[in-house]
Every structure is written in C-alpha cells, then in structure tokens.
Coordinates of C-alpha atoms and ligand atoms in Angstrom, one line a residue:
M218 CA -16.8 -9.0 14.4
A219 CA -17.5 -12.8 14.5
F220 CA -21.1 -13.0 13.2
P221 CA -22.1 -16.1 11.2
Q222 CA -21.5 -15.5 7.5
Q223 CA -24.5 -16.1 5.1
K224 CA -22.7 -18.5 2.7
S225 CA -21.2 -21.8 3.8
T226 CA -19.8 -25.0 2.4
L227 CA -22.2 -28.0 2.1
P228 CA -21.7 -30.7 4.7
F229 CA -23.0 -34.2 4.0
W230 CA -25.3 -33.9 7.0
R231 CA -27.2 -31.1 5.4
T232 CA -27.9 -32.9 2.1
Q233 CA -31.3 -34.1 3.4
L234 CA -33.0 -31.0 4.8
D235 CA -35.9 -31.0 7.2
P236 CA -39.0 -28.8 6.5
L237 CA -38.0 -26.7 9.5
D238 CA -34.6 -25.8 8.1
T239 CA -35.7 -22.2 7.1
H240 CA -38.7 -22.1 9.4
R241 CA -40.3 -18.9 10.8
S242 CA -43.1 -19.7 13.2
T243 CA -44.6 -16.2 12.7
E244 CA -44.2 -13.6 10.0
K245 CA -43.1 -11.0 12.6
L246 CA -41.1 -11.5 15.7
P247 CA -43.1 -11.6 18.9
S248 CA -42.6 -8.4 20.8
E249 CA -42.0 -10.2 24.1
A250 CA -41.0 -13.7 25.4
D251 CA -40.0 -15.1 28.7
I252 CA -36.9 -16.6 27.2
V253 CA -34.9 -15.9 24.0
I254 CA -32.4 -18.5 23.0
I255 CA -29.7 -17.3 20.5
G256 CA -28.6 -20.1 18.2
A257 CA -30.3 -23.3 16.9
G258 CA -27.5 -25.8 17.0
Y259 CA -27.1 -28.7 19.5
S260 CA -26.9 -26.3 22.4
G261 CA -30.0 -24.2 21.5
A262 CA -32.0 -27.4 20.7
S263 CA -30.9 -29.2 23.9
I264 CA -31.7 -26.1 26.0
V265 CA -35.2 -25.7 24.6
H266 CA -35.8 -29.5 25.1
H267 CA -34.8 -29.4 28.8
L268 CA -36.7 -26.1 29.4
L269 CA -39.9 -27.7 28.0
E270 CA -39.4 -30.9 30.0
K271 CA -38.7 -29.1 33.2
S272 CA -41.4 -26.5 32.9
K273 CA -44.0 -29.2 32.0
A274 CA -42.9 -31.2 35.1
S275 CA -43.4 -28.2 37.3
G276 CA -46.6 -27.0 35.7
M277 CA -45.1 -23.8 34.4
S278 CA -45.9 -22.3 31.0
L279 CA -43.0 -20.4 29.4
S280 CA -43.0 -18.4 26.2
I281 CA -39.8 -19.2 24.3
A282 CA -38.3 -17.8 21.1
I283 CA -35.2 -19.2 19.3
L284 CA -33.4 -16.8 17.0
E285 CA -31.0 -18.3 14.5
A286 CA -28.7 -16.3 12.2
R287 CA -28.8 -18.8 9.3
E288 CA -30.7 -22.1 8.7
A289 CA -31.5 -24.4 11.6
C290 CA -28.5 -26.4 12.6
S291 CA -26.2 -24.8 10.1
G292 CA -23.3 -24.0 12.5
A293 CA -20.7 -26.4 13.9
T294 CA -23.4 -29.0 14.8
G295 CA -24.5 -29.4 11.2
R296 CA -20.9 -29.7 9.9
N297 CA -19.1 -31.9 12.5
G298 CA -17.9 -35.5 12.6
G299 CA -20.9 -36.8 14.4
H300 CA -18.6 -38.4 16.9
L301 CA -20.1 -38.6 20.4
K302 CA -16.8 -39.6 22.0
P303 CA -16.5 -38.9 25.7
D304 CA -12.8 -38.4 26.6
P305 CA -12.0 -40.7 29.5
Y306 CA -8.5 -39.6 30.1
M307 CA -6.9 -36.6 28.3
R308 CA -9.1 -33.8 29.6
A309 CA -9.5 -35.5 33.0
A310 CA -5.8 -36.0 33.3
G311 CA -5.3 -32.2 32.7
A312 CA -8.0 -31.4 35.2
L313 CA -6.4 -33.8 37.8
Q314 CA -3.1 -32.0 37.5
K315 CA -4.6 -28.5 37.6
Y316 CA -7.7 -28.7 39.7
G317 CA -7.5 -32.0 41.7
K318 CA -9.3 -35.3 41.9
E319 CA -12.9 -34.1 42.4
A320 CA -12.8 -31.8 39.4
A321 CA -11.2 -34.6 37.3
E322 CA -13.9 -37.0 38.2
E323 CA -16.6 -34.5 37.4
V324 CA -15.1 -33.8 34.0
A325 CA -14.7 -37.4 33.1
S326 CA -18.0 -38.8 34.3
F327 CA -20.0 -35.9 33.0
E328 CA -18.9 -36.7 29.5
A329 CA -19.2 -40.4 29.9
R330 CA -22.8 -40.2 31.0
Q331 CA -23.9 -38.4 27.8
V332 CA -23.7 -41.5 25.6
K333 CA -26.3 -43.2 27.8
E334 CA -28.4 -40.0 28.0
I335 CA -28.6 -39.8 24.2
K336 CA -29.2 -43.5 23.9
D337 CA -32.2 -43.2 26.3
L338 CA -33.5 -40.1 24.5
V339 CA -33.2 -41.7 21.0
E340 CA -34.9 -44.9 22.2
K341 CA -37.6 -43.1 24.2
E342 CA -38.5 -40.7 21.4
N343 CA -37.7 -43.1 18.5
I344 CA -35.5 -40.5 16.8
D345 CA -34.4 -41.3 13.3
C346 CA -30.8 -40.1 13.5
D347 CA -28.5 -43.1 12.8
F348 CA -27.4 -43.2 16.4
V349 CA -25.0 -46.1 17.2
V350 CA -23.3 -47.1 20.4
T351 CA -19.8 -48.4 19.8
R352 CA -16.3 -48.2 21.1
A353 CA -13.8 -45.5 20.1
S354 CA -10.3 -46.7 19.3
D355 CA -7.7 -44.0 20.1
V356 CA -4.7 -45.1 18.0
C357 CA -1.3 -43.6 18.5
L358 CA 1.0 -43.7 15.5
Y359 CA 4.0 -42.2 17.3
E360 CA 5.5 -43.2 20.6
D361 CA 5.3 -39.9 22.5
A362 CA 1.5 -39.8 22.2
N363 CA 1.3 -43.4 23.3
Q364 CA 3.4 -42.8 26.4
E365 CA 1.6 -39.5 27.2
L366 CA -1.9 -41.1 27.0
K367 CA -0.7 -44.2 29.0
R368 CA 0.8 -42.0 31.7
G369 CA -2.4 -40.0 32.0
L370 CA -4.5 -43.1 32.1
D371 CA -2.2 -44.6 34.8
Q372 CA -2.5 -41.4 36.9
L373 CA -6.3 -41.5 36.6
T374 CA -6.4 -45.2 37.6
K375 CA -4.3 -44.5 40.6
A376 CA -6.5 -41.6 41.6
G377 CA -9.6 -43.8 41.2
I378 CA -11.2 -41.8 38.4
S379 CA -14.2 -43.9 37.3
T380 CA -13.8 -43.7 33.6
A381 CA -10.2 -45.1 33.6
D382 CA -11.7 -48.5 34.4
G383 CA -13.6 -48.7 31.0
V384 CA -10.5 -48.2 28.9
F385 CA -8.8 -51.2 27.3
Y386 CA -5.1 -50.6 26.4
S387 CA -3.3 -52.5 23.6
D388 CA 0.5 -51.9 23.5
S389 CA 2.8 -52.0 20.4
R390 CA 2.7 -55.8 20.2
T391 CA -1.1 -55.9 19.5
A392 CA -2.2 -52.4 18.7
E393 CA -2.1 -52.9 14.9
G394 CA -4.0 -56.1 15.0
V395 CA -6.6 -54.7 17.4
S396 CA -7.2 -51.5 15.5
G397 CA -6.4 -52.4 11.9
V398 CA -4.4 -49.2 11.6
K399 CA -1.0 -49.4 10.0
G400 CA 2.0 -48.6 12.2
A401 CA -0.1 -48.4 15.4
K402 CA 2.2 -48.0 18.5
G403 CA -0.7 -48.2 21.0
C404 CA -4.5 -48.3 21.0
F405 CA -6.9 -47.3 23.8
S406 CA -10.5 -48.2 23.4
Y407 CA -13.6 -47.1 25.3
P408 CA -17.4 -46.6 25.0
A409 CA -18.6 -44.0 22.6
G410 CA -21.4 -43.3 20.1
H411 CA -22.0 -41.6 16.8
V412 CA -25.0 -39.9 15.3
W413 CA -26.4 -37.8 12.4
P414 CA -26.3 -34.5 14.4
Y415 CA -28.6 -32.5 12.1
K416 CA -31.4 -35.1 12.4
L417 CA -31.1 -35.3 16.2
V418 CA -31.2 -31.5 16.5
L419 CA -34.1 -31.1 14.0
H420 CA -36.1 -33.7 16.0
L421 CA -35.6 -31.6 19.2
L422 CA -36.5 -28.4 17.3
S423 CA -39.6 -29.9 15.7
K424 CA -40.9 -31.1 19.1
A425 CA -40.3 -27.6 20.5
V426 CA -42.1 -25.9 17.6
S427 CA -45.0 -28.3 18.0
A428 CA -45.1 -27.3 21.7
G429 CA -45.5 -23.6 20.8
V430 CA -41.9 -22.4 20.7
N431 CA -41.4 -19.6 18.2
L432 CA -38.4 -20.5 15.9
Q433 CA -37.1 -17.8 13.7
T434 CA -34.3 -18.8 11.3
N435 CA -32.3 -16.4 9.1
T436 CA -32.6 -13.8 11.9
P437 CA -29.2 -12.8 13.2
V438 CA -29.2 -11.1 16.6
T439 CA -27.3 -7.8 16.3
S440 CA -27.2 -6.8 20.0
V441 CA -28.7 -7.3 23.4
T442 CA -29.5 -4.1 25.3
P443 CA -31.0 -3.4 28.8
V444 CA -34.6 -2.0 28.9
G445 CA -35.0 -1.7 32.7
N446 CA -36.9 -3.8 35.3
G447 CA -34.2 -6.5 34.8
K448 CA -35.3 -7.1 31.2
W449 CA -33.4 -7.2 27.9
N450 CA -34.1 -6.3 24.3
V451 CA -32.8 -8.9 21.9
N452 CA -32.3 -6.8 18.7
T453 CA -32.4 -7.9 15.1
D454 CA -32.9 -6.2 11.7
R455 CA -36.5 -7.6 11.9
G456 CA -37.3 -6.0 15.2
S457 CA -36.7 -6.7 18.9
I458 CA -37.9 -9.1 21.5
K459 CA -38.2 -8.1 25.1
A460 CA -37.2 -10.9 27.5
S461 CA -36.4 -11.5 31.1
T462 CA -34.0 -14.4 30.2
V463 CA -31.6 -14.4 27.3
I464 CA -29.5 -17.6 26.6
Y465 CA -26.5 -17.5 24.4
A466 CA -26.2 -20.8 22.5
S467 CA -24.1 -19.0 19.9
N468 CA -20.8 -20.9 20.4
A469 CA -18.0 -19.6 18.2
Y470 CA -19.8 -16.4 17.5
T471 CA -20.5 -15.4 21.1
S472 CA -18.1 -12.5 21.3
S473 CA -19.9 -10.6 18.6
L474 CA -22.7 -10.1 21.1
L475 CA -20.7 -10.4 24.3
P476 CA -17.3 -8.7 23.7
E477 CA -16.1 -9.7 27.2
F478 CA -15.8 -13.3 25.7
K479 CA -13.4 -12.1 23.0
K480 CA -10.3 -13.8 24.5
A481 CA -12.3 -16.6 26.2
I482 CA -14.0 -18.1 23.2
V483 CA -12.3 -17.8 19.8
P484 CA -13.7 -19.0 16.4
V485 CA -11.6 -21.9 15.0
R486 CA -12.1 -23.4 11.6
G487 CA -12.1 -27.1 11.1
I488 CA -12.4 -29.4 8.1
C489 CA -14.3 -32.6 7.6
S490 CA -15.1 -35.1 4.8
R491 CA -17.2 -38.1 3.8
I492 CA -15.4 -41.0 2.1
M493 CA -17.1 -43.6 0.1
T494 CA -16.0 -46.9 -1.4
P495 CA -17.6 -48.7 -4.4
K496 CA -16.4 -52.0 -2.9
V497 CA -19.1 -53.8 -1.0
D498 CA -16.5 -56.1 0.5
A499 CA -14.2 -53.4 1.9
P500 CA -13.0 -54.4 5.4
F501 CA -15.7 -53.8 8.0
L502 CA -14.9 -51.2 10.7
S503 CA -17.0 -51.6 13.8
N504 CA -15.3 -49.0 16.0
S505 CA -15.0 -45.2 15.6
Y506 CA -11.4 -43.8 15.7
I507 CA -9.0 -41.1 16.6
L508 CA -5.7 -41.4 14.8
R509 CA -2.8 -39.5 16.5
I510 CA -0.4 -39.2 13.6
A511 CA 2.3 -36.7 14.8
P512 CA 2.5 -33.9 17.4
G513 CA -0.4 -31.5 16.9
E514 CA -1.8 -33.8 14.2
Y515 CA -4.8 -36.0 14.7
D516 CA -7.9 -37.2 12.8
Y517 CA -11.3 -38.6 13.9
L518 CA -13.3 -41.1 12.0
I519 CA -16.8 -42.6 12.2
P520 CA -17.8 -45.5 10.0
R521 CA -21.4 -45.1 9.1
T522 CA -24.0 -47.8 8.7
D523 CA -24.4 -46.8 5.0
G524 CA -20.8 -47.9 4.4
S525 CA -19.4 -44.4 4.1
I526 CA -16.9 -43.0 6.5
V527 CA -16.8 -39.5 8.0
V528 CA -13.2 -38.2 8.6
G529 CA -12.2 -34.9 10.0
G530 CA -9.0 -33.3 11.2
A531 CA -6.3 -32.9 8.4
R532 CA -4.1 -30.7 10.7
R533 CA -1.0 -32.1 9.0
D534 CA -1.7 -29.7 6.1
F535 CA -2.5 -26.5 7.9
F536 CA -1.7 -26.6 11.6
D537 CA 1.4 -24.4 11.3
K538 CA -0.5 -21.8 9.3
L539 CA -2.5 -20.1 12.1
D540 CA -4.2 -17.7 9.7
Q541 CA -6.0 -20.6 8.0
W542 CA -7.8 -21.7 11.1
Y543 CA -7.4 -19.6 14.3
N544 CA -9.8 -16.7 14.7
V545 CA -11.5 -17.5 11.4
T546 CA -15.3 -17.4 10.9
D547 CA -15.5 -18.1 7.2
D548 CA -17.0 -21.5 6.5
S549 CA -17.8 -20.7 2.9
Q550 CA -14.2 -21.8 1.9
L551 CA -12.3 -25.0 2.5
I552 CA -9.0 -24.8 4.4
A553 CA -7.1 -24.5 1.2
P554 CA -3.9 -26.5 2.0
A555 CA -6.0 -29.4 3.3
A556 CA -8.5 -29.6 0.4
N557 CA -7.1 -32.9 -0.8
Y558 CA -6.0 -34.3 2.5
F559 CA -8.7 -37.0 2.6
D560 CA -7.9 -38.5 -0.8
N561 CA -6.6 -42.1 -0.3
Y562 CA -7.0 -41.6 3.5
M563 CA -8.4 -45.1 4.1
Q564 CA -5.7 -46.7 1.8
R565 CA -3.0 -44.8 3.7
H566 CA -4.0 -45.8 7.2
F567 CA -6.1 -48.9 7.2
K568 CA -5.0 -52.5 6.6
G569 CA -6.9 -54.2 3.9
W570 CA -8.2 -51.0 2.3
E571 CA -5.4 -50.6 -0.2
D572 CA -7.5 -51.8 -3.1
S573 CA -10.8 -50.4 -1.9
N574 CA -10.9 -47.5 -4.4
A575 CA -12.2 -45.4 -1.5
Y576 CA -12.7 -41.8 -2.7
T577 CA -13.6 -38.5 -1.2
D578 CA -17.2 -37.7 -1.8
K579 CA -17.5 -34.4 0.1
V580 CA -15.3 -31.9 2.0
W581 CA -16.6 -29.1 4.1
T582 CA -15.6 -26.6 6.8
G583 CA -17.2 -25.4 10.1
I584 CA -16.5 -23.0 12.9
M585 CA -15.9 -24.2 16.4
G586 CA -15.7 -22.1 19.6
Y587 CA -12.4 -22.8 21.3
S588 CA -12.2 -21.6 24.9
S589 CA -9.0 -20.3 26.3
D590 CA -8.7 -22.9 29.1
G591 CA -10.3 -25.8 27.1
F592 CA -13.5 -26.0 29.1
P593 CA -16.9 -24.5 28.1
H594 CA -18.5 -21.5 29.7
I595 CA -21.9 -22.4 31.3
G596 CA -24.0 -20.3 33.6
E597 CA -24.9 -16.6 34.2
V598 CA -22.9 -14.1 32.2
P599 CA -20.7 -12.3 34.8
G600 CA -22.4 -9.0 35.7
K601 CA -25.5 -9.6 33.5
S602 CA -28.4 -10.9 35.5
G603 CA -30.9 -12.7 33.4
Q604 CA -28.3 -13.6 30.7
L605 CA -26.9 -17.1 30.5
I606 CA -24.3 -18.7 28.3
C607 CA -23.8 -22.3 27.1
A608 CA -20.9 -22.1 24.7
G609 CA -17.2 -22.7 24.0
F610 CA -17.0 -26.4 23.5
S611 CA -13.6 -26.4 21.9
G612 CA -14.4 -28.8 19.0
H613 CA -15.7 -31.4 21.4
G614 CA -19.3 -30.5 22.1
M615 CA -21.1 -33.7 21.3
P616 CA -20.3 -35.4 24.7
Q617 CA -20.7 -32.1 26.7
I618 CA -23.7 -30.2 25.4
Y619 CA -26.8 -32.2 26.3
L620 CA -26.1 -32.2 30.1
S621 CA -24.7 -28.7 30.1
A622 CA -28.0 -27.6 28.5
K623 CA -29.9 -29.5 31.3
A624 CA -27.9 -27.5 33.9
I625 CA -28.9 -24.3 32.2
A626 CA -32.6 -25.4 32.2
D627 CA -32.3 -26.2 36.0
M628 CA -30.9 -22.7 36.6
V629 CA -33.7 -21.0 34.6
V630 CA -36.8 -23.1 35.7
E631 CA -35.8 -24.1 39.2
G632 CA -33.9 -20.9 40.0
K633 CA -30.8 -22.8 41.1
G634 CA -27.3 -21.3 41.2
V635 CA -24.6 -22.7 39.1
E636 CA -23.0 -24.4 42.1
Q637 CA -26.3 -26.3 42.7
V638 CA -26.7 -27.9 39.3
D639 CA -25.1 -31.0 37.8
L640 CA -22.2 -29.5 36.1
P641 CA -18.4 -29.9 36.4
R642 CA -17.1 -27.0 38.4
V643 CA -14.5 -26.1 35.8
Y644 CA -17.4 -25.4 33.3
R645 CA -18.8 -22.5 35.4
T646 CA -18.3 -19.2 33.7
S647 CA -16.7 -16.5 35.8
R648 CA -15.1 -13.1 35.5
E649 CA -11.8 -14.8 36.5
R650 CA -11.9 -17.1 33.6
L651 CA -12.8 -14.3 31.2
E652 CA -9.8 -12.3 32.4
S653 CA -7.3 -15.1 32.5
E654 CA -4.3 -14.5 30.1
G655 CA -3.6 -18.2 29.3
N656 CA -4.7 -19.8 26.0
V657 CA -4.2 -23.6 25.7
T658 CA -4.8 -23.6 22.0
L659 CA -2.0 -21.1 21.2
E660 CA 0.3 -22.6 23.8
G661 CA -0.2 -26.1 22.3
W662 CA 0.5 -24.6 18.8
A663 CA 3.7 -22.9 20.0
K664 CA 5.0 -26.1 21.6
V665 CA 4.4 -28.1 18.4
T666 CA 5.7 -25.5 15.9
R667 CA 8.5 -24.4 18.3
K668 CA 7.5 -20.8 17.7
A669 CA 6.6 -18.1 20.3
V670 CA 3.1 -17.9 21.6
P671 CA 1.6 -15.2 19.3
K672 CA -0.1 -12.1 20.7
L673 CA -3.4 -11.8 18.7
Ligands
FAD865 C1 -15.5 -29.7 11.2 C2 -16.0 -30.0 12.6 C3 -15.9 -31.2 13.1 C4 -16.3 -31.5 14.4 N1 -16.4 -32.8 14.9 C5 -16.9 -33.0 16.1 C6 -17.0 -34.3 16.6 O1 -16.9 -35.3 15.8 N2 -17.4 -34.5 17.9 C7 -17.6 -33.5 18.7 O2 -17.9 -33.7 19.9 N3 -17.6 -32.2 18.3 C8 -17.2 -31.9 17.0 N4 -17.1 -30.7 16.6 C9 -17.5 -29.6 17.5 C10 -19.1 -29.6 17.6 O3 -19.7 -29.5 16.4 C11 -19.5 -28.4 18.5 O4 -18.8 -28.4 19.7 C12 -21.0 -28.3 18.7 O5 -21.7 -28.6 17.5 C13 -21.4 -26.9 19.2 O6 -22.8 -26.8 19.2 P1 -23.4 -25.4 19.5 O7 -24.9 -25.6 19.3 O8 -22.9 -24.9 20.8 O9 -22.8 -24.5 18.3 P2 -23.3 -24.4 16.8 O10 -23.8 -25.7 16.3 O11 -22.2 -23.7 16.1 O12 -24.6 -23.5 16.9 C14 -24.5 -22.1 17.2 C15 -25.6 -21.4 16.4 O13 -25.7 -20.1 16.8 C16 -26.0 -19.3 15.7 N5 -25.6 -17.9 16.0 C17 -24.4 -17.4 16.4 N6 -24.4 -16.1 16.5 C18 -25.7 -15.7 16.3 C19 -26.4 -14.5 16.3 N7 -25.8 -13.3 16.6 N8 -27.7 -14.5 16.1 C20 -28.4 -15.6 15.8 N9 -27.8 -16.8 15.8 C21 -26.5 -16.9 16.0 C22 -25.1 -19.9 14.6 O14 -25.6 -19.5 13.3 C23 -25.2 -21.4 14.9 O15 -26.2 -22.0 14.2 C24 -16.8 -30.4 15.2 C25 -16.9 -29.1 14.7 C26 -16.5 -28.9 13.4 C27 -16.6 -27.5 12.8

C-alpha cells in the first residue's frame, strides 16, 4: 500500500519550519465537518484557500478539516525544485496530436496563466516566499531533442496555440551564447517563475487556520467509508470525521485510499539538490533552466536570490533501473546510484563556472504522483458522489495545481459540474481514464532503454 512513510530525507525547503508544521487545531478530531481535505501540500492548501474565498464571497459558512499524514507540506511540494514552469509546447503538442486544437489550447494556456495568478496572489497577500518571475531556458544538448521541440513548437504556431508566441528560439549558432550552457544545440526560452514552495503553502494554511479551518498533522487517513445519507466517514487511528464532501489532495498516495487509481496514479521517486558556491563573483544566472542532456535524461535548475542553485533530475544515473524510482514510496533514502550526481554539476555544464568551487550542500528525495496518461485527475471520483480528487500531477504540479484547486472549489461551493468549470477537458477524471491500459511513463522508458514495456 502506498501510504506516506513516517521518515524522510531533509529537503532544503524544510530547514526553516513554520510553527504550523506539526499543528493540531484541536486535541481530538471533530466528529463532523462539511468538508474533509486529505493532504496538506500545494493541492490541499490551494483547495482550502479557494474554498474560503468562494464561500466568503457567497456568504456561506463551511466547516473544513484538513488531515495530513505527516508534517504540513512534507510531501512532494516540500521537496520539489520550486520551478513554476508552464510548459508552452511539449504537453500541448502531445495534446494537439491526440485530442485536437481546443484541448491543446486549454492545456497550454491553463498552465501559462498560473504564473500571473501566483504573482497576483503573492503581491496581494504580501507572501514571503522568494517568488521570482523570470524566463525558463529549455536547453537541448543533443540534436534529436532540439528537433523534436522545434517541430512541436512549429506545429503549435501553425495551429495558432497562444503560448507558442511567447517562446524565443535560439538555434545551434547562438544557443550556447544565449544560455551559457556548454554544448547547447538549441535553446527555447519562455515566461516562468520560481518560489519557496513550503513558505507559499504554509502561508495559505496559516490563513485557513486563522479563518477557523481545523488542521490535523501527523494524522494519516486509513480509509473512507460510506455512512448513509450521502455522507462519508473519514477514518484515522485517532477517530473518524463524518463529512458530506471528501477531497483527495493526496497525490502519489491516492491509490492507498482509492484502489481504483492504482494504475492511473503511480508513486514515482525523484531526487533534488541545493548547490552552493563560496565565490561571490560566480557568473550570474538570471533565468531558470531545463537541460535536456540525452534521451530520457533531463535536469531542472533554479538559481535562487541567495546565490544558491536548486537542481533536480539526475536521471542519467538511475533511469534504466526502474526499481529505484517507479512505484516507490520511500523518500527516507536517496536514489542510491544518483547520490553524487550533483557534485561538479555547475562546473560540468555552465560556462565560466569551472573555477567556482560550487559544491553540493544538500540532496533529498520526494515522491511524485505520475498519471498513466500524463494529465492530472480532477473532479468527482467516478461512482463516488461527494468525493472529489485533485491529484496526479506527474512531477509538474507547480504550474497546474492552483487553478485546478480553484476548479474543485467551484464544483463544491457553486455546485458546478466538471464540464462547467475552468479546467482543461483532459484533466477531468473519468472511469474511462482509470480503465485505460496505456502508461506514458513506462512507454517512454521502454523507448529510451530499448526494452519491452514492463507489466507491473
Ligand atoms: C524531487 C521533486 C522535484 C520536483 N520538482 C518540481 C518542480 O520543480 N516543478 C514542478 O512543477 N513540480 C515539481 N515536482 C512535482 C511537484 O512537487 C508536485 O506535482 C506537487 O508538489 C504536488 O502537490 P500535491 O499537494 O498534489 O502533493 P504533495 O505535496 O505530495 O501533498 C500530498 C500530501 O498528502 C498527504 N497524504 C497522502 N496520503 C495521505 C493519507 N492517507 N492521509 C493523510 N495525508 C495523506 C501526504 O503526506 C502529502 O503531504 C517535484 C517533485 C519532486 C518529488
């Protein structure tokens, strides 16, 4: 079963803990609530934020409880790269081919809008979370990736997909000079942001707790069972809460409570690091980065305002070893073959960093929820009236979650159907998606490693 494990590696983001980290609003669980949210990561915190905003606007008073298995924001959100990087072409190009132009536009613009949404939120609420608006440089170090991205971008431009317009392409003649990355064959840049995710989430949770939301950390939900009259019991070892609405913001761990999602959302372990340099005159990096190094191998990188650099990925050292990362829920261990991957990373890849003495300060792991078709599952759990899901962000939640959570709040507070809310159609959860046999992660792995798609 894929429940969160109690022990975990220490990410840089969780080195300055908020007083709410192990908060319990009441000694005992409330016996009833209108809404129970399972999970206190970016999804759970965004959902409660939008529920409170919407219920306040419509004069409703809702009792809400959040149950979190470990500490607040200790899942993927507390251990990610902090990269709020809307994808303007890859996912949209896939959607264009498979689902057509309208679906592609929805996917691309939904992600793109989230940078502005978070900028507005951070400014309005004066949130101390190191938020920066920048451009992401997507740098291809091998020709096939360069051509594939360019082909996708050209198709989107031709189809009139709005995000294609904001991409600036540098070919092999200028890519190295534009990006500062050694051996760059092509570079695509576009608007993006980065953030201290824990601080953003803890701000939203603090506001919710101040508004009367009952937050219970270190309280794993063990099951959700029907009690009649359309209500559900949310069960834990500390007791049960009866609720008419249950929202799963449990991402990678969803199938432990909803076994029907076993194939649809699979836990995948990722690894990330923080790199420091003692040199104050190390070359300045203003953009954030993706480095596409070889088939199946890519890293992401955000230069922070404190001079440190957060780098994740490291697939070179473990991608072929499925048992190290696929269907793995243990974030108490590093991915062993990649433990030293980040040493000399800046020296290896960035011009002018050779003598920087940059060194690895921290390495940690986290568990993502990869969906079998690459898109998250948002909406009512098929066949379970009153239960909703917001999960399965496939290692790319930062530019998808905030507005997905808003869609969930619209469904709950305004009683709208999933077709009526602002949400890409391919995000809607459905029985058909749950039963689909495809798996883009394993198919991609088989293509790169030239092995058969495994039956797991
Ligand atoms: C190493 C790494 C790097 C990443 N880098 C990036 C990046 O740079 N940009 C990006 O966009 N995305 C990145 N991601 C992915 C991103 O972090 C996720 O998509 C996003 O944080 C998901 O948020 P969430 O709230 O849905 O899930 P989580 O943050 O995982 O929150 C789910 C919560 O639910 C709780 N929970 C689960 N089951 C139960 C239960 N039974 N009872 C109670 N609580 C439960 C968990 O303990 C957890 O706290 C990265 C992920 C990892 C691991």
